[in-house]
Amino acid sequence: MSRTKDTLSLRCTKIINETADVKTFRFANKSNEPFCFKAGQYVTLKLEIEGQAYQRCYTIASSPENNEYIDLTVKLVDDGIVSNWLLEHFKTGDYLEAVQPAGTFYLRETQKKALLMISAGSGVTPMLSMLRTISDDDRYNIKYHHSARTSSDLISHHELEAISRQHSGADLTISYNFSRECVKEIAGAKVFGGRVTKQMLMNVCADLTERDVFVCGPPEFMRLVKESMLGLGLPENQYFEESFEISAIEADADYTPQEFDLVFSHSNIKIKVASNQTVLEAAEEVGIYLDYSCSSGICGSCTSYLVDGEIHSPEAKALDDSDVENGEFLPCCSFARSDLVVDL
C-alpha cells in the first residue's frame, strides 16, 4: 500500500534558453486551477526515465503573483540523470506529475525589510521568485549578490537590472563576482573578481549584520558564506539557507537504544520499532510506501502526521515551526523516543 500527497499534473507551455546549459520550463496546471505557493518554495517532480522512477526537487523561479503558471529553471549537471534528461528530451506540450509546492525558504511578513540575498549557480531561482514578488514593495531595501563563473553564466540578469532601475518599489542593489572572468561592472552593477571572501561580503554590504540574510547555492559555497557571515558577527537567527545537499541521516549516538510500539493508524498495523530506525524504514518493512526523494529531511515529499508520541527529527529542514505544531513530521529523518501513533 502507499500514501501520497496531493499531486499536480503539469503541462509544459514554454521553454526559455537561459544560457548554454540552463533552461527555464514554464508549466500550466492541467486542472486550470491557480498554483498556491510562497516565493522561494519548490515542487517535487515525479517522472520515469527508461523504466526507472525518479523524484527531484526544483525551486519555483516565478512569482506567486502570477499564479496561472510556474517556472522551473534547470541546469545541466555532471551525472545529473533527471536535470540532464529534462534539458535534452523534454518538449513543449509534454506532461509531468509533481507534488504540491513545499519548503520553508521564503520571506515571512515578520522578517526584517532590510535583506541581503546571496546566490550561486542555479541558486538564483528562489531569489528570482522573491524579488519578482517584492519588487513593487517600497518597504524593502535589498542587496543582492550572485556568484558565477563568467558573465555568460548569468540567469535572468536583464530582468534583475530592470527591477533595480525602477524607483516605485523596493530599493534593490545588485552585484556579482566572477571566478573565471575579469569584468568591472555589468549595466551599472559592480563586479568583483575571484571567489567569495569575508572582505568581498563586507564590500557588497557593509551593514550585513543588520539584515536578514538569504543564501542558496552549491553546498560548499553555502558553507563558505555561512562561515564568513557568522565570523563577521551576523546573528545566526538572521541567517537562512536553502540546501538540496543529500546526506545520510544518523541516529543520535548518545541515545541509549530502545524499542517502542509503532502504530500505523490508517493501515491498522502495529509493530516494534528500534530507536535507531527511521519511521520511513519501519513503514517500508511492513509494506507501507511513501513518496520520498531525498531521504534526508530536505524535500518534504514524505510529510506525514504524528497522532501521538515523541520523535527525534534532527534534520527536518522541510518543515517550519507551524508545520510541526500542526502535527506534521518527516518519517525519513524521524526516530521514535516513545511509543508512536502515526497516520499512515
Short mmCIF file of C-alpha atoms in Angstrom, two decimals:
data_model
loop_
_atom_site.label_atom_id
_atom_site.label_comp_id
_atom_site.label_asym_id
_atom_site.label_seq_id
_atom_site.Cartn_x
_atom_site.Cartn_y
_atom_site.Cartn_z
CA MET A 1 0.00 0.00 0.00
CA SER A 2 1.13 3.61 -0.42
CA ARG A 3 0.26 7.04 0.93
CA THR A 4 0.96 10.04 -1.30
CA LYS A 5 0.49 13.78 -1.01
CA ASP A 6 -1.81 15.57 -3.46
CA THR A 7 -0.21 15.68 -6.88
CA LEU A 8 -0.35 18.11 -9.76
CA SER A 9 -0.44 17.31 -13.46
CA LEU A 10 1.76 19.88 -15.21
CA ARG A 11 1.84 20.73 -18.93
CA CYS A 12 4.89 22.49 -20.35
CA THR A 13 3.77 25.62 -22.21
CA LYS A 14 7.11 27.34 -22.85
CA ILE A 15 10.85 26.66 -22.76
CA ILE A 16 13.36 29.51 -22.41
CA ASN A 17 17.04 29.00 -23.20
CA GLU A 18 18.74 30.99 -20.42
CA THR A 19 22.39 30.05 -21.05
CA ALA A 20 24.29 27.31 -22.87
CA ASP A 21 23.49 24.83 -20.07
CA VAL A 22 20.37 26.28 -18.42
CA LYS A 23 16.72 26.26 -19.49
CA THR A 24 13.56 27.55 -17.83
CA PHE A 25 10.44 25.41 -18.23
CA ARG A 26 7.04 27.08 -17.84
CA PHE A 27 4.21 24.85 -16.65
CA ALA A 28 0.45 25.28 -16.50
CA ASN A 29 -1.82 23.26 -14.23
CA LYS A 30 -3.79 20.69 -16.26
CA SER A 31 -6.77 21.28 -13.94
CA ASN A 32 -6.60 25.03 -14.74
CA GLU A 33 -6.62 25.77 -11.02
CA PRO A 34 -4.22 28.51 -9.86
CA PHE A 35 -0.97 27.46 -8.22
CA CYS A 36 -0.64 28.14 -4.50
CA PHE A 37 2.90 28.70 -3.22
CA LYS A 38 5.16 31.17 -1.44
CA ALA A 39 8.08 32.85 -3.19
CA GLY A 40 11.12 30.63 -2.61
CA GLN A 41 9.31 27.29 -2.34
CA TYR A 42 9.85 24.28 -4.61
CA VAL A 43 7.95 21.45 -6.26
CA THR A 44 8.99 17.80 -6.41
CA LEU A 45 8.76 16.41 -9.94
CA LYS A 46 7.85 12.75 -10.40
CA LEU A 47 8.92 11.13 -13.65
CA GLU A 48 10.04 7.90 -15.22
CA ILE A 49 13.22 7.58 -17.27
CA GLU A 50 13.99 4.31 -19.03
CA GLY A 51 11.65 2.43 -16.72
CA GLN A 52 13.12 3.88 -13.51
CA ALA A 53 11.03 6.17 -11.26
CA TYR A 54 12.65 9.40 -10.05
CA GLN A 55 11.65 12.32 -7.85
CA ARG A 56 13.57 15.58 -7.86
CA CYS A 57 13.02 18.99 -6.23
CA TYR A 58 13.16 22.21 -8.27
CA THR A 59 12.67 25.70 -6.88
CA ILE A 60 9.91 27.79 -8.44
CA ALA A 61 11.51 30.82 -10.10
CA SER A 62 8.30 32.67 -10.94
CA SER A 63 6.28 34.89 -8.62
CA PRO A 64 3.15 33.67 -6.83
CA GLU A 65 1.58 36.94 -8.00
CA ASN A 66 1.30 35.22 -11.42
CA ASN A 67 -0.38 32.06 -10.22
CA GLU A 68 -1.53 30.75 -13.61
CA TYR A 69 1.89 29.17 -14.21
CA ILE A 70 5.15 28.20 -12.53
CA ASP A 71 8.66 28.50 -13.96
CA LEU A 72 11.32 25.90 -13.11
CA THR A 73 14.92 26.69 -14.06
CA VAL A 74 17.07 23.62 -14.69
CA LYS A 75 20.85 23.48 -15.08
CA LEU A 76 22.93 20.77 -16.77
CA VAL A 77 24.97 18.95 -14.10
CA ASP A 78 27.63 16.27 -14.16
CA ASP A 79 25.97 12.85 -13.88
CA GLY A 80 22.59 14.52 -13.35
CA ILE A 81 20.05 11.98 -14.57
CA VAL A 82 16.82 13.97 -14.23
CA SER A 83 18.08 17.50 -14.94
CA ASN A 84 20.02 16.38 -17.98
CA TRP A 85 17.07 14.35 -19.29
CA LEU A 86 14.79 17.39 -18.98
CA LEU A 87 17.25 19.59 -20.86
CA GLU A 88 17.84 17.07 -23.62
CA HIS A 89 14.42 15.44 -24.12
CA PHE A 90 11.55 17.39 -22.55
CA LYS A 91 9.44 19.40 -25.01
CA THR A 92 6.67 22.00 -25.03
CA GLY A 93 3.35 20.19 -24.67
CA ASP A 94 4.79 17.36 -22.57
CA TYR A 95 3.31 16.48 -19.17
CA LEU A 96 4.83 15.79 -15.74
CA GLU A 97 3.46 14.81 -12.34
CA ALA A 98 4.53 16.89 -9.33
CA VAL A 99 3.95 17.06 -5.59
CA GLN A 100 2.32 20.26 -4.31
CA PRO A 101 4.74 23.16 -3.57
CA ALA A 102 6.57 22.97 -0.24
CA GLY A 103 9.62 24.30 1.60
CA THR A 104 10.50 26.75 4.38
CA PHE A 105 12.87 29.03 2.44
CA TYR A 106 10.60 32.04 1.94
CA LEU A 107 10.03 35.55 3.29
CA ARG A 108 7.83 35.98 6.34
CA GLU A 109 5.94 39.18 6.97
CA THR A 110 7.58 39.37 10.41
CA GLN A 111 11.13 39.43 9.00
CA LYS A 112 13.38 42.42 8.55
CA LYS A 113 12.72 44.52 5.46
CA ALA A 114 16.47 45.07 5.07
CA LEU A 115 17.70 41.95 3.26
CA LEU A 116 20.93 40.56 1.87
CA MET A 117 20.42 37.82 -0.73
CA ILE A 118 23.36 35.75 -1.94
CA SER A 119 23.28 33.00 -4.55
CA ALA A 120 25.48 30.96 -6.84
CA GLY A 121 24.66 28.96 -9.96
CA SER A 122 21.05 27.81 -10.12
CA GLY A 123 20.63 29.06 -6.54
CA VAL A 124 19.39 32.21 -8.25
CA THR A 125 15.92 30.67 -8.72
CA PRO A 126 14.36 31.21 -5.25
CA MET A 127 15.89 34.71 -5.20
CA LEU A 128 14.20 35.50 -8.53
CA SER A 129 10.86 34.37 -7.16
CA MET A 130 11.27 36.52 -4.04
CA LEU A 131 12.48 39.57 -5.96
CA ARG A 132 9.70 39.30 -8.54
CA THR A 133 7.23 39.19 -5.65
CA ILE A 134 8.50 42.10 -3.52
CA SER A 135 9.95 44.37 -6.22
CA ASP A 136 6.92 46.70 -6.00
CA ASP A 137 7.03 46.91 -2.20
CA ASP A 138 8.84 50.10 -1.16
CA ARG A 139 9.29 48.81 2.42
CA TYR A 140 12.22 46.64 1.28
CA ASN A 141 15.88 47.54 0.99
CA ILE A 142 17.70 44.67 -0.72
CA LYS A 143 21.32 43.93 -1.53
CA TYR A 144 21.51 41.03 -3.97
CA HIS A 145 24.82 39.34 -4.83
CA HIS A 146 25.25 36.49 -7.29
CA SER A 147 28.35 34.35 -7.84
CA ALA A 148 29.08 32.78 -11.24
CA ARG A 149 31.98 31.58 -13.32
CA THR A 150 31.54 34.17 -16.10
CA SER A 151 29.00 36.76 -17.27
CA SER A 152 27.68 34.27 -19.86
CA ASP A 153 26.51 32.05 -16.97
CA LEU A 154 24.14 34.68 -15.56
CA ILE A 155 20.43 33.80 -15.48
CA SER A 156 17.74 36.49 -15.97
CA HIS A 157 20.19 39.32 -15.23
CA HIS A 158 18.43 41.69 -17.66
CA GLU A 159 15.24 41.35 -15.63
CA LEU A 160 17.17 41.93 -12.40
CA GLU A 161 18.67 45.09 -13.86
CA ALA A 162 15.22 46.33 -14.85
CA ILE A 163 13.93 45.75 -11.31
CA SER A 164 16.90 47.60 -9.80
CA ARG A 165 16.30 50.63 -12.06
CA GLN A 166 12.68 51.14 -11.08
CA HIS A 167 12.04 53.76 -8.43
CA SER A 168 8.44 52.96 -7.45
CA GLY A 169 9.18 49.79 -5.49
CA ALA A 170 11.88 48.08 -3.46
CA ASP A 171 15.34 49.62 -3.19
CA LEU A 172 17.48 46.95 -4.88
CA THR A 173 21.26 46.99 -5.40
CA ILE A 174 22.83 44.18 -7.43
CA SER A 175 26.43 42.96 -7.53
CA TYR A 176 28.28 39.94 -8.91
CA ASN A 177 31.53 38.07 -8.61
CA PHE A 178 33.03 36.02 -11.44
CA SER A 179 35.62 33.38 -10.66
CA ARG A 180 36.80 32.98 -14.27
CA GLU A 181 36.36 36.39 -15.86
CA CYS A 182 37.71 39.88 -15.18
CA VAL A 183 34.88 42.44 -15.52
CA LYS A 184 34.43 45.64 -13.52
CA GLU A 185 30.70 46.17 -13.99
CA ILE A 186 27.64 44.99 -15.92
CA ALA A 187 24.97 47.58 -16.70
CA GLY A 188 25.89 49.55 -13.59
CA ALA A 189 26.15 46.53 -11.28
CA LYS A 190 29.52 46.20 -9.55
CA VAL A 191 31.51 43.06 -10.32
CA PHE A 192 34.16 41.54 -8.07
CA GLY A 193 36.87 39.15 -9.21
CA GLY A 194 37.64 35.76 -7.70
CA ARG A 195 35.72 33.68 -5.20
CA VAL A 196 33.64 34.94 -2.29
CA THR A 197 35.61 36.13 0.76
CA LYS A 198 34.77 37.91 4.02
CA GLN A 199 36.16 41.16 2.65
CA MET A 200 34.10 40.83 -0.53
CA LEU A 201 30.94 40.32 1.50
CA MET A 202 31.71 43.44 3.55
CA ASN A 203 32.28 45.38 0.33
CA VAL A 204 28.97 44.11 -1.03
CA CYS A 205 27.04 45.04 2.12
CA ALA A 206 28.75 46.96 4.92
CA ASP A 207 25.71 46.70 7.23
CA LEU A 208 25.13 42.98 6.70
CA THR A 209 24.81 42.28 10.44
CA GLU A 210 21.69 44.49 10.46
CA ARG A 211 19.96 42.44 7.76
CA ASP A 212 18.28 39.08 7.34
CA VAL A 213 20.47 37.03 5.01
CA PHE A 214 19.16 34.51 2.47
CA VAL A 215 21.64 32.16 0.77
CA CYS A 216 21.20 29.48 -1.90
CA GLY A 217 23.81 27.65 -3.95
CA PRO A 218 26.09 24.61 -4.01
CA PRO A 219 26.85 23.10 -0.57
CA GLU A 220 30.49 24.23 -0.43
CA PHE A 221 29.51 27.77 -1.45
CA MET A 222 26.90 27.97 1.29
CA ARG A 223 29.29 26.56 3.86
CA LEU A 224 31.82 29.27 2.99
CA VAL A 225 29.23 32.06 3.04
CA LYS A 226 27.73 30.96 6.37
CA GLU A 227 31.15 30.61 7.98
CA SER A 228 32.09 34.09 6.73
CA MET A 229 28.81 35.66 7.81
CA LEU A 230 28.93 34.29 11.34
CA GLY A 231 32.59 35.25 11.55
CA LEU A 232 31.63 38.83 10.67
CA GLY A 233 29.16 38.91 13.56
CA LEU A 234 25.86 38.05 11.88
CA PRO A 235 23.45 36.58 14.47
CA GLU A 236 22.63 33.02 13.43
CA ASN A 237 18.89 33.66 13.70
CA GLN A 238 19.26 36.16 10.84
CA TYR A 239 20.77 33.54 8.50
CA PHE A 240 18.53 31.45 6.20
CA GLU A 241 19.63 28.98 3.56
CA GLU A 242 18.15 26.59 1.03
CA SER A 243 20.01 23.31 0.62
CA PHE A 244 19.41 20.26 -1.51
CA GLU A 245 22.56 18.55 -0.31
CA ILE A 246 21.66 14.95 0.41
CA SER A 247 23.38 13.38 3.40
CA ALA A 248 22.75 10.24 5.37
CA ILE A 249 20.54 10.60 8.44
CA GLU A 250 22.12 9.06 11.51
CA ALA A 251 20.55 8.25 14.86
CA ASP A 252 21.74 10.08 17.97
CA ALA A 253 24.85 8.14 19.07
CA ASP A 254 24.43 9.39 22.65
CA TYR A 255 20.91 7.97 22.98
CA THR A 256 20.61 4.51 24.57
CA PRO A 257 18.91 2.21 22.01
CA GLN A 258 15.37 1.14 22.93
CA GLU A 259 12.34 -0.47 21.32
CA PHE A 260 8.92 1.16 21.11
CA ASP A 261 5.47 0.31 19.80
CA LEU A 262 4.70 1.93 16.44
CA VAL A 263 1.07 2.02 15.32
CA PHE A 264 0.16 2.89 11.73
CA SER A 265 -3.41 4.02 12.42
CA HIS A 266 -4.58 4.31 8.81
CA SER A 267 -3.26 0.85 7.91
CA ASN A 268 -4.25 -0.74 11.25
CA ILE A 269 -0.76 -2.20 11.73
CA LYS A 270 1.24 -2.34 14.98
CA ILE A 271 4.94 -3.22 15.11
CA LYS A 272 8.04 -2.79 17.25
CA VAL A 273 10.48 -0.11 16.11
CA ALA A 274 14.06 0.44 17.28
CA SER A 275 15.01 3.94 18.36
CA ASN A 276 17.83 3.99 15.79
CA GLN A 277 15.50 3.16 12.88
CA THR A 278 13.61 5.85 10.97
CA VAL A 279 9.83 5.70 10.75
CA LEU A 280 10.19 5.52 6.96
CA GLU A 281 12.36 2.40 7.21
CA ALA A 282 9.89 0.80 9.61
CA ALA A 283 6.96 1.62 7.33
CA GLU A 284 8.58 0.06 4.29
CA GLU A 285 9.31 -3.14 6.24
CA VAL A 286 5.56 -3.73 6.59
CA GLY A 287 4.65 -2.69 3.05
CA ILE A 288 3.69 0.94 3.64
CA TYR A 289 5.33 3.05 0.94
CA LEU A 290 5.56 6.83 0.94
CA ASP A 291 6.66 9.29 -1.70
CA TYR A 292 10.18 10.43 -0.91
CA SER A 293 13.11 11.84 -2.82
CA CYS A 294 15.99 12.92 -0.59
CA SER A 295 15.68 10.62 2.48
CA SER A 296 17.34 13.40 4.47
CA GLY A 297 14.65 15.85 5.56
CA ILE A 298 15.09 18.29 2.68
CA CYS A 299 12.40 17.71 0.06
CA GLY A 300 9.36 17.22 2.30
CA SER A 301 7.82 14.62 -0.03
CA CYS A 302 7.21 12.11 2.78
CA THR A 303 5.45 14.57 5.13
CA SER A 304 3.01 12.71 7.37
CA TYR A 305 1.08 13.30 10.61
CA LEU A 306 2.10 12.28 14.12
CA VAL A 307 -1.03 11.38 16.08
CA ASP A 308 0.67 10.60 19.40
CA GLY A 309 4.15 10.16 20.83
CA GLU A 310 7.57 11.79 20.84
CA ILE A 311 10.07 11.73 17.98
CA HIS A 312 13.62 12.93 17.38
CA SER A 313 13.99 14.68 13.99
CA PRO A 314 17.49 16.18 13.70
CA GLU A 315 17.28 17.19 10.03
CA ALA A 316 13.66 18.20 9.36
CA LYS A 317 14.62 21.18 7.19
CA ALA A 318 11.49 20.98 5.03
CA LEU A 319 9.18 21.84 7.94
CA ASP A 320 8.81 25.07 9.86
CA ASP A 321 7.55 25.53 13.41
CA SER A 322 3.91 25.93 12.33
CA ASP A 323 4.07 22.63 10.41
CA VAL A 324 5.38 20.83 13.49
CA GLU A 325 2.74 22.44 15.70
CA ASN A 326 0.16 21.15 13.20
CA GLY A 327 1.40 17.60 13.81
CA GLU A 328 3.43 17.18 10.63
CA PHE A 329 6.69 15.22 10.65
CA LEU A 330 9.15 13.70 8.19
CA PRO A 331 9.34 9.88 8.50
CA CYS A 332 12.62 9.80 6.56
CA CYS A 333 14.53 11.55 9.35
CA SER A 334 12.43 10.82 12.44
CA PHE A 335 13.32 8.38 15.23
CA ALA A 336 10.98 7.14 17.98
CA ARG A 337 11.55 8.43 21.51
CA SER A 338 8.35 6.87 22.89
CA ASP A 339 5.50 4.68 21.67
CA LEU A 340 4.14 6.26 18.48
CA VAL A 341 0.87 6.51 16.58
CA VAL A 342 1.24 7.86 13.04
CA ASP A 343 -1.38 8.49 10.35
CA LEU A 344 -0.06 6.01 7.80
#
